[in-house]
Amino acid sequence: MTQQNRPDTGRVDERTARKVAEEAREAEWRLPSFGKQLFLGDFRLDLIHPHPRPDAATRDKGEEFLARLREFCATKIDPFVIERESRIPDEVIKGLRELGALGMKIPERYGGLGLGQLHYCRALMIIGSVSPALGALVSAHQSIGVPQPIKLFGTDEQKDAWLPRCANEISAFLLTEPDVGSDPARLRTTAVPSEDGGEYVLNGVKLWTTNGVVADLVVVMARVPKSDTHRGGISAFVVEAASPGITVENRNAFMGLRGIENGVTRFHDVRVPAANLIGKEGAGLKIALTTLNTGRLSLPAMCAAAGKWSTKIAREWSKERVQWGRPVGEHEAISKKIAFIAATAYGLEAMLDLSSSLADDERNDIRIEAALAKLWASEMACKIADELVQLRGGRGYETAESLAARGERGVPAEQVLRDLRINRIFEGSTEIMHLLIAREAVDAHLSVAGDIIDPDASTGQKAKAAAKAGGFYARWLPTLVAGSGQRPGAYAEFGPLARHLRYVERASRKLARSTFYAAGRWQGKLEYKQGFLGRMVDIGAELYAMSAVCVRALEDAKKGVEPLAGVDATAPGPSAMRLADAFCRQARIRVEELFDGLWRNTDDLDSRLAKQVLGGEFTWVEEGVLDMSIPGPWIAPAEPGPSAQENVHRTVP
């Protein structure tokens, strides 16, 4: 396809970009959502309590697999080889394949294990605790690679063709491009239908293709030109990675996850059968977003694993290291860190467990819950890792192999910090997650007041919308005045945690009132108040975490901990309630700070200052140092055409 015939998608105005994103989101709410109601000031504890759990047969099948997986990871994987050589040995991938770990969520009829989201995430915790890079390989394949979109949107023929292969082969998901990240309206990769309609011809370059270096199958998002016979739009295709015209031009190296197989993939006149189109033309982004609804839970699984490990290391080290006549853990400055790490680790697992169980239960819409889990877990796990490094002092900054070489225990604290950092960027950066969740959280307001703030709406449309909004708010606002959170005996079954659930209920109504005030104050400009929206979402995330912890602690206190992968576990009993109480106390302080920041901040000042910085007013601040960057363009050119580089794609036998 010539450059003249390519659609010009490099320049897209803001309105068009928002329109593309809006069309891709799932607009309807067919099932109840705890997260959605939380932002509306309606604390629906009944949607998450009692804690949903798998039946006995499902649990036994999952635990049997976890036991085998744990044995393999403990005896057959050397994480320091992966870190040292920046590559996962083929024998490790083969071993996981033989265990069935590449097909954990694929139904048994297609050769998979047929596990639910709960045991899948627990498996990722085990794998990720040994090697986060290996966890990334397994999760990128199953959470966002070929299996999930085919399960959700594929035809029976597509499922029969590809799911059995996905139980044994590696797949990848290709959306990002050198100049396209969270703004898919600018997507430049094209898929041009052949004249006979039997094929599409793909051209373009994809960046940061996790698993792309070793994948056998890939899901590619490409733009189909609109015509009389094709509806066009961004569409999803399954493509054989060994197809002629595909070149993996580079294997990228990163700050962490050094074993990750992530690359740059070029498509030049790659012919793809029309039967490989997933869903309809133009449905690609909706397929991607729906896949991510549960796919995002893979990252909280890695974060929860890091939290549990960090708790163990913090406990053991802080008892051993003596400073000023006492173990360092007994000094308040360190004990605060230990308390934060332990309590937050419990919160991470509680939120992951609840979100995964809700996904398996299939009675709730979990798009907000999964997004909140990803957002909150990625931020809090990084704080845990940073505190662990600080707690370990110089040993926290030293590599594990260096520690071992001089005769000490090789604790990879610095590696965990590096490996976790990407989770704040993967599958939606923290900033993008704030906007995505905020859009869902204010959906009710936009639904009733859309035309009021729409600059293109007519006077009549605005008047009609105003009447509709008046009716909605007349019914809704009175519900935010009082609730169960103001009744001293509410949620009594939770014992000492009841007061925290009453706080969540009150804070939920306060959050909804704050959102209403903001919508009235800024109206259509609210979408540009990203500082406010970010804090609003962070409050919701903390309230969801508190809710998950209380529900989990009540269950733990009554029943004890389920055995994890055949390992004896001590039932927490009352200690679960104590840990949950500590977590909720810490979370409430964070929530109050966020509420204060909604209206008392430097957001406007910061925006003005940033414009001045970008305008070059403060270049004098940059003087007196040298820039050691390697010369080159900020964004690599990605023009279509044949590759001039060596293909570094490899296949795991």
XYZ file of C-alpha atoms in Angstrom:
653
model
C 0.000 0.000 0.000
C 1.480 3.351 -1.004
C 1.960 6.196 1.425
C -0.475 8.289 -0.619
C -3.217 5.709 -0.107
C -2.656 5.271 3.629
C -5.232 6.989 5.829
C -3.763 10.028 7.560
C -4.150 9.026 11.203
C -1.041 10.741 12.481
C -2.942 13.913 13.359
C -6.199 13.517 15.236
C -7.967 16.336 17.063
C -9.041 15.930 20.670
C -12.728 15.613 19.843
C -12.113 12.752 17.406
C -9.824 10.981 19.854
C -12.452 11.162 22.592
C -15.130 9.938 20.205
C -13.082 6.844 19.353
C -12.460 6.097 23.021
C -16.114 6.639 23.907
C -17.340 4.324 21.171
C -15.003 1.601 22.412
C -16.188 1.604 26.019
C -19.023 -0.645 27.119
C -21.831 1.839 27.639
C -24.445 -0.390 29.261
C -24.495 -1.837 32.763
C -26.332 -5.149 32.472
C -25.138 -6.458 35.830
C -24.775 -4.776 39.238
C -21.431 -3.273 40.149
C -20.138 -2.676 43.672
C -17.594 -0.182 42.357
C -20.098 1.814 40.338
C -22.503 2.098 43.271
C -19.647 3.032 45.597
C -18.938 6.137 43.523
C -22.661 6.960 43.532
C -22.776 6.968 47.317
C -24.598 3.639 47.510
C -22.563 1.209 49.634
C -23.825 -2.178 48.363
C -22.098 -4.503 50.818
C -24.520 -7.245 49.771
C -22.731 -7.476 46.415
C -19.476 -8.636 48.018
C -20.594 -10.183 51.317
C -20.652 -13.063 52.031
C -17.371 -13.467 50.166
C -17.987 -15.497 46.977
C -16.074 -18.779 46.917
C -15.682 -21.639 44.392
C -17.446 -24.932 44.975
C -15.521 -27.873 46.424
C -14.788 -29.562 43.083
C -13.475 -26.337 41.535
C -11.372 -25.611 44.611
C -9.883 -29.108 44.747
C -8.965 -29.016 41.054
C -7.325 -25.625 41.453
C -5.415 -26.529 44.593
C -4.128 -29.768 43.049
C -2.656 -27.792 40.157
C -1.176 -25.155 42.477
C 0.601 -27.863 44.440
C 2.259 -29.209 41.282
C 3.096 -25.712 40.091
C 4.650 -24.759 43.417
C 6.846 -27.871 43.371
C 8.019 -27.087 39.833
C 8.770 -23.426 40.581
C 10.645 -24.307 43.766
C 12.834 -27.002 42.206
C 13.146 -26.312 38.461
C 13.526 -22.542 38.191
C 16.631 -20.538 39.086
C 15.469 -16.906 39.101
C 19.037 -15.609 39.278
C 19.869 -17.291 35.973
C 16.960 -15.414 34.408
C 18.116 -12.150 35.942
C 21.768 -12.703 35.036
C 21.212 -13.860 31.451
C 18.113 -11.735 30.750
C 16.353 -14.752 29.306
C 13.959 -17.418 30.486
C 15.471 -20.832 29.695
C 13.537 -22.871 27.142
C 13.417 -25.781 29.596
C 11.427 -23.644 32.041
C 8.836 -22.751 29.413
C 8.680 -26.399 28.338
C 8.134 -27.454 31.933
C 5.306 -24.970 32.397
C 3.779 -26.161 29.143
C 3.836 -29.770 30.336
C 2.159 -28.720 33.595
C -0.607 -27.040 31.631
C 0.363 -23.569 32.854
C 0.029 -22.069 29.356
C -3.629 -23.079 29.265
C -4.804 -22.440 32.795
C -7.962 -20.544 31.800
C -8.634 -22.427 28.577
C -11.627 -24.810 28.916
C -10.801 -28.493 29.278
C -12.607 -29.356 26.048
C -9.878 -27.414 24.200
C -6.988 -29.005 26.084
C -6.689 -26.444 28.882
C -7.050 -26.776 32.630
C -10.315 -24.876 32.877
C -9.308 -22.948 36.003
C -11.209 -19.914 37.211
C -9.791 -16.450 37.704
C -9.151 -17.059 41.421
C -6.805 -20.027 40.994
C -5.289 -18.500 37.870
C -4.278 -15.445 39.896
C -2.967 -17.613 42.718
C -0.868 -19.450 40.153
C 0.511 -16.126 38.923
C 1.388 -15.253 42.514
C 3.501 -18.408 42.763
C 5.175 -17.890 39.381
C 5.643 -14.156 39.953
C 7.214 -14.708 43.363
C 9.956 -16.760 41.687
C 10.396 -14.612 38.593
C 8.224 -11.594 37.712
C 9.558 -11.841 34.147
C 8.198 -15.373 33.898
C 4.945 -14.161 35.423
C 4.762 -11.506 32.704
C 5.266 -14.108 29.977
C 2.527 -16.387 31.312
C 0.044 -13.597 32.038
C 0.586 -11.662 28.796
C -0.186 -14.866 26.910
C -3.353 -15.737 28.829
C -4.698 -12.448 30.160
C -4.489 -10.294 27.032
C -3.060 -12.615 24.339
C -5.005 -14.801 21.913
C -6.892 -17.101 24.355
C -8.999 -14.489 26.177
C -10.423 -12.543 23.196
C -11.075 -15.781 21.339
C -12.911 -17.189 24.370
C -15.015 -14.031 24.636
C -15.588 -13.069 21.011
C -14.405 -15.914 18.782
C -16.647 -18.082 16.640
C -16.923 -21.807 17.315
C -14.583 -22.404 14.388
C -12.011 -19.966 15.767
C -12.175 -21.560 19.210
C -11.690 -25.019 17.725
C -8.742 -23.806 15.647
C -6.803 -21.720 18.147
C -7.655 -22.547 21.742
C -6.031 -26.019 21.609
C -2.901 -24.386 20.218
C -2.960 -21.690 22.905
C -2.838 -24.391 25.577
C 0.656 -25.257 24.312
C 1.945 -22.220 22.425
C 2.774 -18.629 23.371
C 0.742 -15.655 22.210
C 1.014 -11.869 22.395
C -1.171 -8.759 22.116
C -0.094 -5.974 19.721
C -1.752 -2.572 20.100
C 0.887 0.041 21.022
C 2.871 1.776 18.277
C 5.920 4.073 18.449
C 3.676 7.150 18.453
C 0.458 5.584 19.740
C -0.110 4.630 23.366
C -3.343 5.341 25.197
C -4.767 7.328 22.274
C -5.807 4.601 19.788
C -7.508 7.097 17.477
C -4.038 7.707 16.022
C -3.417 4.027 15.254
C -1.489 3.771 11.970
C -1.204 0.027 11.318
C -3.585 -0.822 8.485
C -5.428 -3.942 7.374
C -6.574 -3.485 3.781
C -9.105 -6.021 2.470
C -8.175 -7.841 -0.726
C -10.383 -7.381 -3.770
C -11.970 -10.810 -3.380
C -12.578 -10.267 0.350
C -10.700 -13.392 1.342
C -7.745 -11.669 3.011
C -6.495 -8.563 4.732
C -3.047 -7.108 4.072
C -1.355 -5.739 7.189
C 1.238 -2.958 7.213
C 2.645 -1.117 10.221
C 4.947 -1.207 13.238
C 4.067 -2.282 16.776
C 6.079 -1.355 19.870
C 6.513 -3.063 23.267
C 5.089 -6.350 22.085
C 5.355 -8.422 25.268
C 6.004 -12.047 24.226
C 6.337 -10.837 20.643
C 9.903 -12.143 20.407
C 8.843 -15.740 21.148
C 5.142 -15.766 20.250
C 3.602 -18.337 17.941
C 0.325 -16.427 17.572
C -0.430 -12.722 18.039
C -3.521 -10.551 18.296
C -2.989 -7.435 16.163
C -5.048 -4.259 16.275
C -5.138 -2.621 12.853
C -7.253 -0.034 11.082
C -9.459 -1.237 8.213
C -10.203 1.582 5.726
C -13.894 2.370 5.441
C -15.495 1.708 2.052
C -18.821 0.849 0.443
C -18.319 -2.825 1.314
C -16.454 -2.490 4.603
C -17.551 -0.686 7.756
C -13.867 -0.227 8.608
C -12.367 0.913 11.890
C -9.867 -0.543 14.342
C -10.193 -4.316 14.187
C -8.636 -7.351 15.869
C -6.893 -10.148 13.959
C -5.208 -13.393 14.942
C -1.944 -13.626 13.026
C 0.612 -16.411 12.738
C 3.878 -14.979 14.059
C 5.863 -16.838 11.400
C 3.900 -15.294 8.522
C 5.979 -13.868 5.651
C 6.470 -10.132 6.077
C 6.643 -10.128 9.886
C 9.969 -9.042 11.371
C 10.788 -8.690 15.060
C 13.331 -5.927 14.643
C 14.508 -5.531 18.212
C 14.287 -7.224 21.588
C 13.850 -4.395 24.069
C 15.720 -4.194 27.376
C 14.282 -2.612 30.498
C 15.019 -1.382 34.004
C 13.381 -4.523 35.414
C 11.784 -7.734 34.152
C 15.077 -8.553 32.493
C 13.858 -11.892 31.177
C 10.847 -10.411 29.398
C 10.582 -11.168 25.668
C 9.411 -7.755 24.504
C 10.144 -6.369 21.056
C 9.389 -4.176 18.055
C 7.379 -5.965 15.367
C 7.058 -4.781 11.766
C 4.336 -5.926 9.358
C 5.002 -5.528 5.646
C 2.320 -6.792 3.279
C 1.394 -9.564 5.688
C -1.525 -11.529 4.286
C -4.065 -12.624 6.881
C -7.139 -14.763 6.061
C -10.445 -12.959 6.588
C -11.426 -15.842 8.867
C -8.835 -14.539 11.343
C -10.852 -11.393 12.068
C -12.134 -11.516 15.673
C -15.659 -10.174 15.912
C -16.656 -7.469 13.443
C -14.666 -4.781 11.717
C -14.388 -1.758 13.953
C -14.864 -3.780 17.147
C -11.161 -4.104 17.942
C -10.953 -1.554 20.738
C -14.104 -2.825 22.421
C -12.657 -6.337 22.279
C -9.401 -5.077 23.791
C -11.115 -3.182 26.611
C -13.446 -6.070 27.439
C -10.498 -8.457 27.495
C -8.729 -6.140 29.916
C -11.690 -6.116 32.321
C -10.404 -9.325 33.895
C -6.980 -9.344 32.207
C -5.858 -6.461 34.405
C -6.110 -8.714 37.468
C -2.869 -10.435 36.505
C -0.898 -7.389 37.657
C -2.456 -7.247 41.143
C -1.528 -10.932 41.443
C 2.155 -10.066 40.934
C 1.811 -7.172 43.370
C 0.167 -9.341 46.025
C 2.958 -11.886 45.682
C 5.565 -9.161 46.197
C 3.686 -7.898 49.241
C 3.626 -11.315 50.892
C 7.326 -11.873 50.202
C 8.220 -8.402 51.458
C 6.371 -9.072 54.702
C 8.436 -12.220 55.246
C 11.746 -10.480 54.553
C 10.837 -7.443 56.675
C 9.908 -9.679 59.614
C 12.990 -11.895 59.463
C 15.500 -9.105 58.848
C 14.061 -6.719 61.436
C 14.344 -9.376 64.140
C 17.937 -10.223 63.171
C 19.470 -6.787 62.694
C 20.368 -5.091 65.999
C 20.820 -1.346 66.358
C 21.444 0.517 69.647
C 20.915 -2.606 71.704
C 17.572 -3.633 70.186
C 16.368 -5.351 67.001
C 15.691 -2.629 64.433
C 12.086 -3.750 64.194
C 11.488 -2.533 67.746
C 12.415 1.052 66.866
C 9.342 3.103 65.945
C 10.821 4.442 62.715
C 11.178 0.874 61.448
C 8.108 -0.599 63.121
C 5.918 1.821 61.159
C 7.354 0.427 57.946
C 6.815 -3.172 59.048
C 3.212 -2.395 60.007
C 2.575 -0.724 56.646
C 4.115 -3.602 54.680
C 2.216 -6.323 56.549
C -1.149 -4.554 56.567
C -0.907 -3.542 52.911
C 0.148 -7.040 51.873
C -3.069 -8.313 53.448
C -4.996 -5.610 51.611
C -3.420 -6.536 48.289
C -4.381 -10.179 48.620
C -7.877 -9.367 49.894
C -8.611 -7.054 46.957
C -7.182 -9.551 44.447
C -9.090 -12.453 45.954
C -12.391 -10.590 46.034
C -12.060 -9.220 42.497
C -11.092 -12.638 41.139
C -13.947 -14.347 42.963
C -16.413 -11.773 41.634
C -15.098 -12.449 38.120
C -15.684 -16.185 38.576
C -19.102 -15.625 40.135
C -20.245 -13.827 36.952
C -23.123 -12.102 38.715
C -21.470 -8.674 38.828
C -19.950 -6.277 36.328
C -16.370 -5.975 37.594
C -14.886 -3.512 35.123
C -14.482 -0.853 37.845
C -13.364 -3.313 40.515
C -10.668 -4.827 38.277
C -9.459 -1.386 37.239
C -9.351 -0.204 40.868
C -7.438 -3.341 41.842
C -4.872 -2.767 39.104
C -4.479 0.909 39.972
C -4.272 0.522 43.745
C -2.146 -2.630 43.753
C 0.469 -1.249 41.363
C 0.885 1.914 43.422
C 0.910 0.268 46.850
C 3.232 -2.578 45.864
C 5.820 -0.044 44.702
C 5.568 1.706 48.070
C 6.017 -1.623 49.847
C 9.121 -2.436 47.804
C 10.566 1.026 48.379
C 10.012 0.726 52.130
C 11.608 -2.728 52.125
C 14.727 -1.382 50.416
C 14.873 1.447 52.958
C 14.340 -0.989 55.821
C 17.230 -3.129 54.564
C 19.487 -0.094 54.212
C 22.601 -0.582 52.090
C 21.751 -4.265 51.752
C 18.477 -3.286 50.133
C 20.352 -1.446 47.391
C 22.887 -4.244 46.888
C 22.075 -7.053 44.453
C 21.256 -10.514 45.722
C 24.234 -12.118 43.993
C 26.596 -9.515 45.447
C 25.230 -10.184 48.926
C 25.655 -13.926 48.443
C 29.198 -13.491 47.059
C 30.320 -11.909 50.322
C 28.637 -14.537 52.457
C 25.206 -13.069 53.284
C 21.694 -14.096 52.364
C 21.000 -13.031 48.787
C 17.784 -11.025 49.191
C 16.732 -9.457 45.836
C 14.999 -6.409 47.323
C 16.382 -4.011 44.711
C 15.249 -6.336 41.927
C 11.713 -6.493 43.282
C 11.615 -2.688 43.333
C 12.775 -2.567 39.705
C 10.440 -5.318 38.570
C 7.352 -3.828 40.214
C 7.853 -0.351 38.771
C 6.470 -1.267 35.352
C 3.085 -2.226 36.824
C 2.284 1.470 37.224
C 2.573 1.692 33.423
C 1.574 -1.743 32.077
C -2.000 -2.181 30.780
C -2.908 1.430 31.467
C -0.664 3.843 33.354
C -1.821 5.203 36.699
C -2.752 8.477 35.016
C -4.777 6.734 32.298
C -6.429 4.441 34.850
C -7.524 7.513 36.795
C -9.251 8.880 33.709
C -10.721 5.549 32.656
C -12.206 4.838 36.089
C -13.349 8.440 36.503
C -15.239 8.183 33.206
C -17.124 5.158 34.509
C -17.628 6.746 37.925
C -19.302 9.862 36.495
C -21.258 7.932 33.880
C -24.562 8.546 35.662
C -23.954 12.307 35.612
C -22.997 12.345 31.951
C -26.008 10.204 31.063
C -28.453 12.755 32.468
C -26.510 15.939 31.766
C -24.651 15.123 28.561
C -26.448 17.611 26.319
C -26.243 20.344 28.947
C -22.477 20.439 28.643
C -22.272 19.425 24.961
C -21.249 22.535 22.977
C -22.913 21.135 19.844
C -26.297 20.505 21.478
C -29.201 22.764 20.494
C -31.109 24.965 22.934
C -33.994 22.519 22.847
C -31.726 19.581 23.595
C -30.149 21.435 26.491
C -33.569 22.290 27.936
C -34.706 18.679 27.668
C -31.487 17.473 29.302
C -31.887 20.006 32.120
C -35.355 18.699 32.904
C -34.093 15.117 32.880
C -31.165 16.012 35.116
C -33.437 17.833 37.539
C -35.554 14.736 38.000
C -32.508 12.509 38.508
C -30.858 14.748 41.081
C -34.126 15.343 42.917
C -34.296 11.597 43.550
C -30.570 10.968 44.050
C -29.307 13.820 46.223
C -31.545 13.045 49.235
C -30.004 9.551 49.406
C -26.604 11.134 50.104
C -27.697 12.887 53.287
C -27.917 9.928 55.652
C -27.227 6.211 55.617
C -26.228 3.122 57.555
C -22.835 4.620 58.316
C -24.497 6.916 60.837
C -26.170 4.097 62.768
C -23.886 2.927 65.625
C -25.063 -0.687 65.381
C -24.722 -1.067 61.596
C -22.639 -3.987 60.288
C -22.417 -5.430 63.811
C -21.563 -8.908 62.493
C -18.106 -7.545 61.595
C -17.297 -6.886 65.246
C -14.412 -4.416 65.665
C -14.335 -3.850 61.889
C -17.937 -2.587 61.795
C -16.812 0.988 62.487
C -14.594 0.871 59.407
C -17.466 -0.270 57.192
C -19.597 2.529 58.626
C -16.783 4.888 57.662
C -16.712 3.455 54.126
C -20.468 4.023 53.824
C -20.193 7.627 55.009
C -17.148 8.298 52.838
C -18.928 6.839 49.816
C -21.753 9.359 50.205
C -19.271 12.161 50.795
C -17.417 11.179 47.633
C -20.632 11.224 45.624
C -21.524 14.657 46.996
C -18.053 15.931 46.123
C -18.416 14.642 42.581
C -21.790 16.369 42.262
C -20.345 19.657 43.517
C -17.457 19.346 41.069
C -19.791 18.608 38.158
C -21.854 21.665 39.026
C -18.804 23.861 39.455
C -16.852 22.870 36.357
C -19.537 21.200 34.192
C -17.980 20.190 30.873
C -14.550 21.280 32.063
C -14.564 18.573 34.733
C -12.870 16.170 32.320
C -9.844 18.496 32.290
C -9.606 18.568 36.099
C -7.411 15.500 36.145
C -6.002 16.248 39.584
C -9.499 16.225 41.087
C -10.522 13.128 39.142
C -7.373 11.282 40.171
C -7.966 11.950 43.869
C -11.625 10.997 43.487
C -10.642 7.644 42.003
C -7.941 7.082 44.632
C -10.539 7.585 47.353
C -12.755 4.985 45.689
C -9.817 2.585 45.452
C -9.045 2.919 49.155
C -12.713 2.391 50.056
C -12.855 -0.716 47.885
C -9.676 -2.020 49.514
C -11.121 -1.428 52.986
C -14.315 -3.236 52.026
C -12.378 -6.193 50.619
C -10.196 -6.406 53.727
C -13.152 -6.387 56.122
C -15.027 -9.056 54.179
C -11.887 -11.184 53.906
C -10.946 -10.773 57.571
C -14.376 -11.856 58.772
C -14.094 -15.012 56.680
C -10.505 -15.671 57.790
C -11.383 -15.192 61.430
C -14.267 -17.654 61.215
C -12.831 -20.330 58.964
C -9.066 -19.899 58.935
C -6.918 -19.732 55.829
C -7.450 -22.228 53.033
C -4.308 -24.308 52.386
C -2.371 -22.730 49.550
C -1.036 -25.247 47.048
C -0.665 -28.053 49.559
C 1.361 -26.001 52.030
C 0.373 -26.029 55.693
C -0.947 -22.629 56.669
C -1.658 -21.300 60.124
C -5.253 -20.177 60.574
C -5.201 -16.479 61.527
C -8.284 -16.484 63.751
C -8.563 -13.180 65.665
C -5.239 -12.007 64.235
C -6.976 -11.421 60.890
C -9.252 -8.902 62.560
C -6.284 -7.121 64.149
C -4.421 -6.890 60.857
C -7.554 -5.702 59.057
C -8.148 -3.076 61.736
C -4.592 -1.777 61.293
C -5.023 -1.667 57.530
C -8.293 0.239 57.763
C -6.844 2.759 60.205
C -3.953 3.417 57.818
C -6.317 3.635 54.829
C -8.622 6.100 56.581
C -5.735 8.509 57.050
C -4.951 8.267 53.335
C -8.617 8.839 52.458
C -8.865 11.949 54.630
C -5.759 13.393 53.011
C -7.262 12.733 49.578
C -10.559 14.379 50.540
C -8.651 17.409 51.756
C -6.730 17.494 48.491
C -9.913 17.592 46.399
C -10.371 21.265 47.200
C -7.024 22.331 48.681
C -4.256 21.818 46.129
C -1.927 23.524 43.665
C -3.421 21.970 40.517
C -4.128 25.259 38.715
C -0.774 26.710 39.723
C 1.002 23.564 38.568
C -0.751 23.673 35.193
C 0.265 27.279 34.611
C 3.817 26.599 35.709
C 4.058 23.556 33.434
C 3.014 25.657 30.434
C 5.735 28.141 31.285
C 8.296 25.353 31.590
C 7.223 23.957 28.216
C 7.423 27.463 26.780
C 11.102 27.673 27.737
C 10.835 30.231 30.539
C 12.954 28.218 32.929
C 15.656 26.741 30.733
C 18.150 28.420 33.062
C 17.269 25.762 35.650
C 18.797 23.160 33.332
C 22.178 24.849 33.058
C 25.323 23.542 34.712
C 24.971 19.839 33.874
C 25.588 17.579 30.886
C 22.936 15.525 29.092
C 24.285 11.980 28.724
C 21.397 10.761 26.546
C 22.332 8.851 23.397
C 21.442 11.081 20.427
C 18.353 10.196 18.397
C 14.740 11.234 17.773
C 12.357 11.262 20.716
C 10.040 8.924 18.820
C 11.446 6.486 16.290
C 10.036 6.795 12.758
C 7.632 3.985 11.952
C 6.882 4.369 8.278
C 5.489 1.274 6.539
C 7.731 -0.736 4.302
C 9.979 -3.792 4.282
C 12.300 -4.325 7.203
C 16.008 -3.659 6.834
C 16.887 -5.395 10.094
C 17.553 -8.942 11.186
C 14.542 -10.870 12.449
C 15.204 -11.723 16.123
C 12.024 -13.745 16.521
C 12.642 -17.201 17.928
C 10.420 -20.160 18.676
C 10.539 -22.116 21.915
C 10.703 -25.777 20.801
